[in-house]
């Protein structure tokens, strides 16, 4: 363990102030407590006392953490983690654990795992046993929140053993409670009850009233045993506890909804599910960080799935679609700072399809069975599909065949492309006319495939793109309530052919050719070009992109799977200024009819419950673009200029972006040869937030 820095009288005084700040926080005086801790941070920085700076920052983070304001707590913990030379100190390990816990509560599990594993390793080898027990508990929580109780249980059990050996009553109670929750998830009611009663016994030694978590667990155990009256009683007691956390409140309402469903009380079930969703939506809306809002529903999508399943079992198909869709594209519904709309109704979905003539396919994949709502001009139809895992296997097989640059799925009968078509599309064919505009709202692994590449087996094998025009949308609500942002701009903003950043981002040999072909479809006075050294992030922001009807990027791009808003388009500029981040793009207002990002994986590399695929397609739609063309996988630099030439030729002829892109791709298929392989023409997809052509 590294030794602390030498201290003097001033440092001792600062430590006393820090402890006083902690006391004020514990007494509920957050304003004065945080003010005192902030002054400690400032003084510690002035005195170069890293320990006191880190400790006070950690205290400030915990002030927000204990109030479940995880996105507000994170910056404090991250400041500690970023401080140089602290990695041997206990406070550093604590900040790692706390930051990891914040990320896992916000649904960013990959990032949480990285931090928690580091904290766990540090605490196991040289930390206090109490802190090691907490690290074990957080590792268990990380898996429990991802619905992996079997992986969570060993960490909780080891933590309980360590806590008993070290005689840590508070930790024993905490771990008994967590083990109880995991045993409930596993349906082992006797084991769950044993740990819940052990937790309760320790709790009551220092408290006059039962813990809200004890009541919640008792209710869930009784529900699992079919003792519905007892379950109802304890869950309502949990709701009556003042100061209960949002997670307790929505969980109690959700379980009461399940009880009402089991009793066939539709009205009560609806009231309870709606109460749970109101709390979830209110909590999410209060988050300050965009990243946190994006990942928030990762943990909680199960509540939506449970409510949707209950509605479908009751035959309320239209209402189920409304609830399913309310879990999607939530941030995109708040484009450009507009207040979020109320939940869209089925009548709006029907009207959108009727007025546009489009057929909308909205998918909902679940473990037991999946569903497809077909929203057509003539009405809404519900179809039952196979379970999630069966569809996921076919998606992976199909993508593996597409990843072969010379692959020809048409040459293999009864392949994954055929099976996906028969599974996902064929049941809806009665409502899909020839050459229809089909807008797909995907779910889960369906974000990973281009539906255009699905193979239609008869009468002559062909890709589905030959039958229909296909676009992707974040949600039905986004399509039915697209904001009217005034007249669309004019002209083209052309950005690309940037200076190389070797060796990672070499010169794109055909970038100049692509840009000249695109520009040729517009008059010389209608094109604003940023290329070479002028193609920088600062120049893009300063070009007033909201005034253009078309925006086109020809550049390298990289998708950041852990932090999608840190995905970048690679432009020109100094080492610290050539990256155009997706998070920056989302804040720069647009009103373009079409944004095209002719770059690898620009669509994004990770889908989130609540938002879908997050990357540059999402960011440009968030900024206000009506349509975005982006890459689902690596685009081919040799054939893309030809595809773009045809795309803009179609637009210049008066076609919509969706129609023009379809025609361009079909022309490449008709050309034959290497360009006809779907790897080359299908990487770029059209994402839309508007049914207006």
XYZ file of C-alpha atoms in Angstrom:
693
model
C 0.000 0.000 0.000
C 1.386 3.388 -0.940
C 2.055 5.757 1.907
C 0.076 8.942 2.280
C 1.626 12.275 1.558
C 3.217 14.140 4.502
C 0.690 16.283 6.335
C 0.885 19.460 8.347
C -1.507 21.355 10.573
C -3.372 22.764 7.559
C -3.879 19.251 6.205
C -5.195 18.064 9.563
C -7.642 20.980 9.558
C -8.781 20.007 6.077
C -9.314 16.403 7.177
C -11.440 17.663 10.072
C -13.474 19.777 7.624
C -13.964 16.701 5.433
C -15.232 14.672 8.378
C -17.538 17.543 9.343
C -18.838 17.554 5.772
C -19.578 13.832 6.019
C -21.454 14.390 9.285
C -23.566 17.139 7.754
C -24.485 14.848 4.850
C -25.482 12.055 7.211
C -27.639 14.487 9.162
C -29.438 15.372 5.932
C -27.903 18.823 5.531
C -26.703 18.296 1.981
C -26.304 21.958 1.075
C -23.859 22.803 3.856
C -22.174 19.404 3.737
C -21.468 19.610 0.025
C -20.346 23.236 0.305
C -17.821 22.253 2.972
C -16.564 19.285 0.931
C -16.193 21.448 -2.182
C -14.077 23.882 -0.195
C -11.934 20.949 0.962
C -11.412 19.943 -2.669
C -10.338 23.469 -3.629
C -7.938 23.759 -0.711
C -6.516 20.280 -1.291
C -5.831 21.141 -4.938
C -4.086 24.358 -3.865
C -1.927 22.388 -1.408
C -1.309 19.510 -3.891
C -2.776 17.075 -1.361
C -4.098 14.374 -3.677
C -5.366 12.153 -0.892
C -7.681 14.762 0.608
C -8.791 15.883 -2.850
C -9.682 12.306 -3.799
C -11.366 11.565 -0.466
C -13.543 14.696 -0.602
C -14.488 13.984 -4.242
C -15.482 10.466 -3.259
C -17.635 11.874 -0.442
C -19.341 14.269 -2.865
C -20.034 11.386 -5.217
C -21.500 9.316 -2.390
C -23.815 12.196 -1.474
C -25.511 11.675 -4.831
C -25.009 7.913 -4.966
C -27.040 7.248 -1.802
C -29.925 9.194 -3.383
C -29.773 6.960 -6.488
C -28.486 9.871 -8.603
C -25.890 7.688 -10.245
C -25.290 9.824 -13.317
C -24.600 12.852 -11.090
C -22.281 10.840 -8.842
C -20.145 9.459 -11.659
C -18.125 12.606 -12.497
C -16.805 12.768 -8.924
C -15.632 9.151 -8.915
C -14.200 9.499 -12.417
C -12.154 12.526 -11.326
C -10.536 10.352 -8.653
C -9.844 7.543 -11.123
C -8.221 10.013 -13.519
C -5.831 11.385 -10.896
C -2.236 10.202 -11.517
C -0.323 8.212 -8.931
C -3.288 7.090 -6.815
C -3.686 3.529 -8.022
C -1.944 2.098 -4.938
C -4.257 3.885 -2.518
C -7.395 2.529 -0.924
C -9.388 5.612 -1.939
C -8.619 4.799 -5.586
C -10.032 1.279 -5.224
C -13.141 2.720 -3.566
C -13.657 5.187 -6.403
C -13.252 2.358 -8.938
C -15.913 0.307 -7.160
C -18.254 3.253 -6.778
C -17.928 4.273 -10.426
C -18.486 0.671 -11.499
C -21.613 0.498 -9.362
C -22.932 3.695 -10.943
C -22.368 2.307 -14.428
C -24.102 -0.968 -13.625
C -27.101 0.848 -12.102
C -27.302 2.858 -15.328
C -27.198 -0.280 -17.469
C -23.678 0.234 -18.859
C -22.584 -3.247 -17.851
C -19.491 -3.612 -20.039
C -17.909 -0.515 -18.552
C -19.044 -1.507 -15.068
C -17.405 -4.918 -15.395
C -14.033 -3.426 -16.334
C -14.030 -1.131 -13.298
C -15.401 -3.690 -10.853
C -12.849 -6.302 -11.863
C -10.030 -3.820 -11.227
C -11.497 -2.845 -7.867
C -12.064 -6.485 -6.938
C -8.440 -7.442 -7.711
C -7.102 -4.526 -5.655
C -9.309 -5.268 -2.650
C -8.696 -9.013 -2.723
C -4.929 -8.690 -2.417
C -4.426 -5.671 -0.188
C -7.684 -4.099 0.888
C -9.485 -4.119 4.208
C -11.716 -7.193 4.598
C -14.781 -4.955 4.842
C -13.941 -3.347 1.515
C -13.216 -6.736 -0.037
C -16.652 -7.911 1.082
C -18.191 -4.859 -0.589
C -16.251 -5.618 -3.778
C -17.607 -9.182 -3.765
C -21.103 -7.803 -3.251
C -20.790 -5.423 -6.188
C -19.489 -8.169 -8.484
C -22.546 -10.195 -7.547
C -24.819 -7.224 -8.168
C -23.251 -6.715 -11.590
C -24.441 -10.142 -12.727
C -27.736 -10.027 -10.822
C -28.728 -6.826 -12.625
C -28.045 -8.555 -15.944
C -30.448 -11.380 -14.979
C -27.591 -13.839 -14.468
C -28.374 -15.124 -10.950
C -26.219 -18.256 -11.314
C -23.130 -16.093 -11.906
C -24.067 -13.659 -9.148
C -24.611 -16.238 -6.409
C -20.967 -17.403 -5.902
C -19.815 -13.804 -5.325
C -22.591 -13.183 -2.797
C -21.923 -16.497 -1.029
C -18.186 -15.841 -0.769
C -18.913 -12.331 0.455
C -21.237 -13.687 3.147
C -18.570 -16.159 4.278
C -15.943 -13.405 4.457
C -18.351 -11.088 6.321
C -19.147 -13.756 8.917
C -15.453 -14.534 9.415
C -14.704 -10.835 9.950
C -17.840 -10.317 12.107
C -19.325 -7.561 9.953
C -23.050 -7.511 10.845
C -24.039 -4.793 8.355
C -22.324 -6.627 5.502
C -23.866 -9.942 6.587
C -27.316 -8.385 6.438
C -26.637 -6.783 3.052
C -25.441 -10.064 1.540
C -28.283 -12.073 3.063
C -30.665 -9.654 1.372
C -28.907 -9.934 -1.981
C -28.739 -13.722 -1.815
C -32.453 -13.712 -1.043
C -33.132 -11.687 -4.195
C -31.060 -14.071 -6.324
C -32.773 -17.125 -4.843
C -36.106 -15.498 -5.702
C -34.915 -15.118 -9.308
C -33.969 -18.817 -9.266
C -37.382 -19.796 -7.812
C -35.860 -21.352 -4.679
C -38.359 -20.015 -2.185
C -37.171 -21.842 0.969
C -33.565 -20.678 0.523
C -34.795 -17.165 -0.242
C -36.923 -17.128 2.914
C -34.021 -18.332 5.092
C -31.729 -15.519 3.954
C -34.507 -12.934 4.154
C -35.247 -13.853 7.779
C -31.528 -13.731 8.661
C -31.375 -10.270 7.099
C -34.487 -9.220 9.030
C -33.081 -10.434 12.376
C -29.902 -8.366 12.019
C -31.829 -5.333 10.780
C -34.289 -5.325 13.682
C -31.440 -5.254 16.211
C -30.929 -1.582 15.302
C -34.287 -0.509 13.841
C -37.835 -0.186 15.092
C -39.497 -0.988 11.748
C -38.794 -3.677 9.118
C -36.641 -2.842 6.110
C -38.481 -2.021 2.901
C -36.337 -4.654 1.171
C -37.449 -7.305 3.661
C -41.062 -6.455 2.892
C -40.432 -6.508 -0.856
C -38.689 -9.881 -0.636
C -41.446 -11.354 1.547
C -43.985 -10.233 -0.987
C -42.059 -11.757 -3.882
C -41.514 -15.045 -2.038
C -45.217 -15.295 -1.252
C -46.070 -14.486 -4.871
C -43.710 -17.219 -6.047
C -45.430 -19.721 -3.781
C -48.843 -18.705 -5.078
C -49.846 -17.091 -1.765
C -51.308 -14.039 -3.479
C -53.131 -12.478 -0.513
C -49.965 -12.507 1.599
C -47.901 -11.220 -1.329
C -50.334 -8.361 -1.877
C -50.145 -7.437 1.803
C -46.344 -7.224 2.004
C -45.909 -5.440 -1.316
C -48.383 -2.759 -0.263
C -46.502 -2.372 3.019
C -43.320 -1.811 0.996
C -45.056 0.944 -0.973
C -46.119 2.659 2.260
C -42.550 3.153 3.524
C -41.483 6.793 3.288
C -38.358 7.432 1.267
C -38.380 4.085 -0.558
C -36.096 4.116 -3.602
C -37.563 4.256 -7.120
C -36.427 0.666 -7.718
C -38.477 -0.556 -4.739
C -41.497 1.426 -5.873
C -41.566 0.249 -9.478
C -40.728 -3.323 -8.494
C -43.579 -3.386 -5.970
C -46.065 -1.967 -8.469
C -44.872 -4.378 -11.153
C -45.311 -7.420 -8.906
C -48.712 -6.190 -7.784
C -49.577 -5.968 -11.475
C -48.573 -9.596 -11.929
C -50.738 -10.588 -8.975
C -53.704 -8.728 -10.443
C -53.069 -10.434 -13.786
C -53.112 -13.835 -12.085
C -56.456 -12.875 -10.536
C -57.777 -11.768 -13.952
C -58.322 -8.255 -12.601
C -57.479 -6.269 -15.737
C -58.239 -2.853 -14.303
C -56.047 -3.317 -11.233
C -53.262 -4.891 -13.293
C -53.257 -1.960 -15.700
C -53.173 0.539 -12.813
C -50.178 -1.182 -11.204
C -48.181 -1.587 -14.420
C -48.843 2.031 -15.329
C -47.690 3.161 -11.884
C -44.447 1.208 -12.345
C -43.831 2.704 -15.785
C -44.551 6.249 -14.597
C -41.842 5.897 -11.958
C -39.395 4.403 -14.475
C -40.063 7.145 -17.026
C -39.875 9.921 -14.425
C -36.597 8.590 -13.053
C -35.110 8.320 -16.522
C -36.227 11.829 -17.451
C -34.428 13.186 -14.381
C -31.055 11.832 -15.513
C -28.662 14.553 -16.584
C -26.233 12.618 -18.775
C -27.244 11.540 -22.281
C -25.133 8.364 -21.979
C -27.067 7.404 -18.860
C -30.418 7.983 -20.534
C -29.385 5.805 -23.467
C -28.439 2.809 -21.324
C -31.014 3.258 -18.561
C -33.618 0.791 -19.838
C -31.060 -1.997 -20.294
C -31.826 -3.188 -16.786
C -35.517 -2.314 -16.804
C -36.747 -3.506 -20.191
C -38.029 -6.624 -18.414
C -40.780 -4.469 -16.881
C -41.964 -3.453 -20.333
C -41.774 -7.051 -21.522
C -43.822 -8.255 -18.564
C -46.476 -5.615 -19.122
C -46.631 -6.316 -22.854
C -46.970 -10.064 -22.198
C -49.777 -9.470 -19.721
C -51.653 -7.279 -22.201
C -51.254 -9.825 -24.983
C -52.531 -12.608 -22.726
C -55.604 -10.475 -22.077
C -56.144 -9.922 -25.800
C -55.282 -6.204 -25.628
C -53.080 -6.299 -28.730
C -53.297 -2.587 -29.582
C -52.498 -1.501 -26.048
C -49.562 -3.924 -26.000
C -48.142 -2.225 -29.103
C -48.479 1.190 -27.461
C -46.526 0.015 -24.397
C -43.904 -1.823 -26.455
C -43.332 1.235 -28.607
C -43.127 3.540 -25.579
C -39.888 1.769 -24.633
C -38.243 2.766 -27.921
C -36.519 5.821 -29.296
C -37.227 7.793 -26.138
C -34.380 10.262 -26.527
C -35.077 10.698 -30.223
C -38.605 11.747 -29.272
C -37.003 14.694 -27.480
C -35.123 15.976 -30.528
C -33.553 19.392 -30.197
C -34.638 19.830 -26.604
C -38.362 19.533 -27.244
C -40.320 18.282 -24.248
C -41.026 14.545 -24.538
C -44.469 13.800 -25.934
C -47.013 11.669 -24.152
C -47.179 8.018 -25.088
C -48.325 7.676 -28.688
C -51.664 5.951 -29.265
C -52.629 3.266 -31.734
C -54.793 5.758 -33.625
C -51.660 7.790 -34.422
C -49.884 4.690 -35.750
C -52.830 3.842 -37.993
C -53.064 7.400 -39.257
C -49.337 7.507 -40.057
C -49.574 4.337 -42.149
C -52.753 5.462 -43.871
C -51.459 8.929 -44.785
C -48.043 7.722 -45.991
C -49.151 4.476 -47.626
C -46.226 2.753 -45.887
C -46.362 -0.661 -44.237
C -44.661 -0.628 -40.829
C -43.307 -3.836 -39.288
C -42.697 -3.508 -35.534
C -40.892 -6.457 -33.925
C -40.868 -7.493 -30.263
C -38.546 -10.393 -29.359
C -38.927 -12.293 -26.079
C -37.589 -15.456 -24.498
C -40.783 -17.506 -24.751
C -42.256 -16.129 -27.977
C -41.870 -13.085 -30.183
C -44.349 -10.843 -31.955
C -44.740 -8.753 -35.072
C -47.244 -5.947 -35.426
C -48.034 -5.096 -39.033
C -49.259 -1.505 -39.199
C -50.692 -1.160 -42.692
C -52.950 1.441 -44.335
C -55.855 -0.951 -43.766
C -55.268 -1.594 -40.047
C -53.047 -3.270 -37.457
C -52.394 -7.022 -37.374
C -50.552 -9.076 -34.726
C -48.485 -12.139 -35.620
C -46.718 -14.591 -33.307
C -43.091 -15.452 -34.087
C -40.533 -17.935 -32.670
C -38.605 -17.172 -29.453
C -35.668 -14.787 -29.292
C -32.955 -17.461 -29.251
C -34.233 -19.175 -32.398
C -34.206 -15.873 -34.286
C -30.805 -14.888 -32.879
C -29.209 -18.098 -34.200
C -30.500 -17.399 -37.715
C -29.328 -13.773 -37.578
C -25.775 -14.838 -36.703
C -25.727 -17.470 -39.421
C -27.001 -15.018 -42.021
C -24.531 -12.305 -41.045
C -21.683 -14.800 -41.279
C -22.673 -15.509 -44.875
C -22.924 -11.793 -45.696
C -19.499 -11.065 -44.133
C -17.864 -13.015 -46.977
C -17.152 -10.248 -49.513
C -17.698 -12.695 -52.375
C -20.550 -14.573 -50.714
C -23.704 -15.279 -52.706
C -26.645 -16.197 -50.440
C -28.787 -16.712 -53.557
C -26.658 -19.713 -54.458
C -27.572 -21.632 -51.291
C -31.154 -22.814 -50.970
C -32.731 -23.119 -47.519
C -29.997 -21.038 -45.902
C -30.372 -18.665 -42.972
C -31.515 -15.857 -45.302
C -34.395 -18.041 -46.525
C -35.336 -19.046 -42.984
C -35.283 -15.453 -41.727
C -37.504 -14.388 -44.598
C -39.960 -17.209 -43.898
C -39.891 -16.396 -40.173
C -39.933 -12.607 -40.144
C -41.530 -11.500 -43.417
C -43.630 -14.216 -45.059
C -46.335 -14.201 -42.332
C -46.962 -10.502 -43.129
C -46.986 -10.808 -46.923
C -50.760 -10.496 -47.141
C -50.435 -6.824 -46.148
C -47.278 -5.951 -48.130
C -47.982 -5.016 -51.781
C -45.338 -5.248 -54.487
C -42.909 -2.282 -54.387
C -44.388 -1.077 -51.084
C -42.470 1.239 -48.803
C -41.738 -0.961 -45.759
C -40.490 0.708 -42.587
C -39.034 -1.686 -40.017
C -38.815 -1.051 -36.279
C -36.336 -3.772 -35.236
C -35.704 -5.302 -31.839
C -32.716 -7.051 -30.274
C -30.515 -8.932 -32.758
C -32.623 -7.700 -35.691
C -30.632 -4.460 -35.494
C -27.651 -6.455 -36.818
C -29.089 -7.468 -40.188
C -30.025 -5.645 -43.350
C -33.504 -6.918 -44.215
C -32.818 -6.139 -47.887
C -30.468 -9.152 -47.975
C -33.070 -11.707 -46.863
C -33.610 -14.232 -49.632
C -37.038 -14.922 -51.112
C -37.029 -18.573 -52.229
C -39.732 -18.507 -54.921
C -40.725 -18.332 -57.679
C -37.174 -17.307 -58.643
C -34.700 -16.817 -55.788
C -34.036 -13.122 -55.167
C -33.260 -10.618 -52.438
C -36.183 -8.987 -50.676
C -34.979 -5.574 -51.912
C -36.354 -6.586 -55.329
C -39.870 -6.702 -53.848
C -40.022 -3.652 -51.576
C -38.325 -0.419 -50.502
C -36.948 -0.929 -46.985
C -36.153 1.677 -44.330
C -35.431 1.474 -40.599
C -37.035 3.554 -37.841
C -36.348 3.915 -34.104
C -40.017 3.697 -33.139
C -43.568 4.088 -34.357
C -43.945 7.177 -32.203
C -41.014 8.849 -33.965
C -42.721 8.214 -37.301
C -46.191 9.296 -36.251
C -45.115 12.452 -34.421
C -42.043 13.670 -36.309
C -41.464 17.319 -35.364
C -42.110 20.007 -37.920
C -38.879 21.997 -37.871
C -39.872 24.415 -40.589
C -38.811 24.480 -44.231
C -35.964 22.147 -45.048
C -32.695 23.720 -46.100
C -31.202 23.945 -49.555
C -28.029 22.806 -51.214
C -25.415 20.253 -50.260
C -22.730 20.292 -47.572
C -19.962 17.948 -48.692
C -17.364 16.947 -46.078
C -14.466 14.548 -46.515
C -11.293 13.499 -48.298
C -9.616 14.577 -45.080
C -5.922 14.555 -44.346
C -4.623 11.075 -43.445
C -3.762 10.148 -39.870
C -1.321 7.313 -40.385
C -1.158 4.464 -39.723
C -4.633 4.005 -38.249
C -6.496 6.177 -40.736
C -4.731 6.186 -44.123
C -5.861 8.129 -47.167
C -9.120 6.898 -48.693
C -8.096 6.350 -52.295
C -11.561 6.948 -53.740
C -12.822 9.695 -51.430
C -12.125 12.484 -53.917
C -13.804 10.550 -56.724
C -16.898 9.941 -54.602
C -17.163 13.596 -53.609
C -16.835 14.828 -57.183
C -19.533 12.402 -58.366
C -21.906 13.491 -55.611
C -21.263 17.195 -56.296
C -21.933 16.704 -60.015
C -25.638 16.205 -59.284
C -25.964 19.726 -57.867
C -25.363 23.113 -59.413
C -21.973 24.685 -58.591
C -23.625 27.345 -56.449
C -25.538 24.698 -54.482
C -22.475 22.871 -53.067
C -20.399 23.867 -50.048
C -17.307 21.671 -49.889
C -15.063 21.041 -46.896
C -12.185 18.801 -47.944
C -8.505 18.329 -47.268
C -7.330 20.463 -44.351
C -10.638 22.354 -44.436
C -12.581 19.198 -43.558
C -12.309 19.566 -39.782
C -14.805 19.105 -36.937
C -14.587 22.819 -36.181
C -15.321 23.699 -39.816
C -18.354 21.389 -39.842
C -19.746 22.995 -36.683
C -19.076 26.458 -38.093
C -20.721 25.757 -41.445
C -24.207 26.123 -39.919
C -25.240 22.616 -41.013
C -28.906 23.344 -40.253
C -29.185 25.403 -43.461
C -28.462 22.477 -45.837
C -30.936 20.060 -47.368
C -28.267 17.405 -47.884
C -25.139 16.638 -45.848
C -22.624 14.070 -47.084
C -19.521 12.698 -45.309
C -16.822 10.666 -47.062
C -14.357 9.678 -44.358
C -13.124 7.025 -41.982
C -15.318 6.325 -38.969
C -14.967 4.102 -35.931
C -17.763 2.792 -33.734
C -17.184 2.785 -29.984
C -19.083 -0.175 -28.584
C -18.549 0.694 -24.920
C -19.488 4.370 -25.339
C -21.411 4.800 -28.617
C -21.508 8.579 -28.320
C -17.701 8.519 -28.391
C -17.808 7.036 -31.907
C -15.923 9.267 -34.331
C -15.809 10.443 -37.923
C -12.159 11.033 -38.764
C -11.578 14.446 -40.308
C -8.631 16.857 -40.563
C -7.061 18.787 -37.742
C -4.444 18.593 -35.013
C -3.948 15.418 -32.920
C -6.483 16.639 -30.374
C -8.990 18.065 -32.825
C -9.560 15.854 -35.862
C -12.265 13.626 -34.367
C -15.925 14.520 -34.859
C -17.710 12.740 -32.002
C -21.249 11.408 -32.212
C -22.109 13.271 -29.006
C -21.094 16.554 -30.703
C -23.103 15.719 -33.811
C -26.242 15.175 -31.725
C -26.047 18.746 -30.375
C -25.606 20.541 -33.719
C -29.055 21.344 -35.079
C -30.015 19.928 -38.477
C -33.060 20.049 -40.718
C -31.623 18.040 -43.592
C -33.735 15.807 -45.773
C -30.778 13.410 -45.910
C -27.455 12.945 -44.134
C -25.132 10.349 -45.646
C -22.145 8.988 -43.735
C -20.185 7.015 -46.306
C -17.987 5.350 -43.704
C -17.448 2.008 -41.980
C -19.892 1.029 -39.216
C -21.256 4.548 -39.036
C -24.714 3.226 -38.135
C -23.392 2.049 -34.769
C -22.151 -1.149 -33.186
C -24.429 -1.631 -30.186
C -28.187 -1.641 -29.691
C -29.767 -0.473 -26.437
C -33.177 -1.274 -25.032
C -34.980 2.042 -25.173
C -33.004 3.589 -28.062
C -32.026 0.872 -30.542
C -28.782 1.034 -32.512
C -26.764 3.995 -31.234
C -24.103 5.549 -33.444
C -23.950 8.267 -36.067
C -27.323 7.362 -37.556
C -28.851 7.925 -34.107
C -26.825 11.116 -33.526
C -27.824 12.742 -36.819
C -31.483 11.818 -36.298
C -31.234 13.295 -32.791
C -29.811 16.485 -34.327
C -32.909 16.786 -36.518
C -32.123 14.994 -39.793
C -35.177 13.423 -41.414
C -33.252 10.554 -43.005
C -29.753 9.143 -42.532
C -27.799 6.715 -44.714
C -25.140 4.959 -42.626
C -23.008 1.815 -42.686
C -23.976 -1.306 -40.756
C -20.594 -2.883 -41.490
C -17.387 -1.873 -43.287
C -18.186 -0.108 -46.561
C -16.224 -0.931 -49.716
C -14.157 2.065 -50.836
C -13.906 0.747 -54.391
C -17.639 0.360 -55.085
C -19.138 3.026 -52.816
C -18.456 5.949 -55.231
C -20.598 4.223 -57.855
C -23.378 3.566 -55.340
C -23.311 7.207 -54.184
C -23.335 8.454 -57.769
C -26.502 6.492 -58.432
C -28.077 7.493 -55.111
C -27.756 11.215 -55.810
C -28.718 10.775 -59.445
C -32.003 9.374 -58.196
C -32.455 12.218 -55.736
C -31.706 14.753 -58.507
C -34.446 13.073 -60.548
C -36.946 13.799 -57.796
C -36.988 10.449 -56.002
C -37.107 10.144 -52.213
C -33.871 9.054 -50.470
C -35.345 5.618 -49.803
C -36.407 5.076 -53.409
C -33.102 6.424 -54.758
C -31.024 4.179 -52.488
C -33.048 1.110 -53.428
C -32.667 1.844 -57.150
C -28.918 2.353 -56.752
C -28.498 -0.975 -54.979
C -30.616 -2.881 -57.486
C -28.537 -1.417 -60.308
C -25.387 -2.782 -58.644
C -26.982 -6.206 -58.301
C -27.989 -6.093 -61.977
C -24.398 -5.217 -62.960
C -23.292 -8.602 -61.655
C -19.733 -9.477 -60.748
C -18.125 -8.579 -57.432
C -20.373 -5.521 -56.910
C -23.461 -7.775 -56.785
C -22.355 -9.438 -53.531
C -24.514 -8.111 -50.658
C -21.394 -7.350 -48.610
C -20.680 -4.543 -51.094
C -24.136 -3.033 -51.713
C -25.967 -3.744 -48.448
C -23.660 -2.143 -45.868
C -25.400 1.211 -46.189
C -28.942 1.405 -44.819
C -31.499 4.188 -44.623
C -32.682 5.219 -41.150
C -35.726 7.455 -41.012
C -37.617 9.495 -38.453
C -40.247 10.743 -40.877
C -42.846 9.134 -43.117
C -42.905 12.220 -45.335
C -41.131 11.706 -48.635
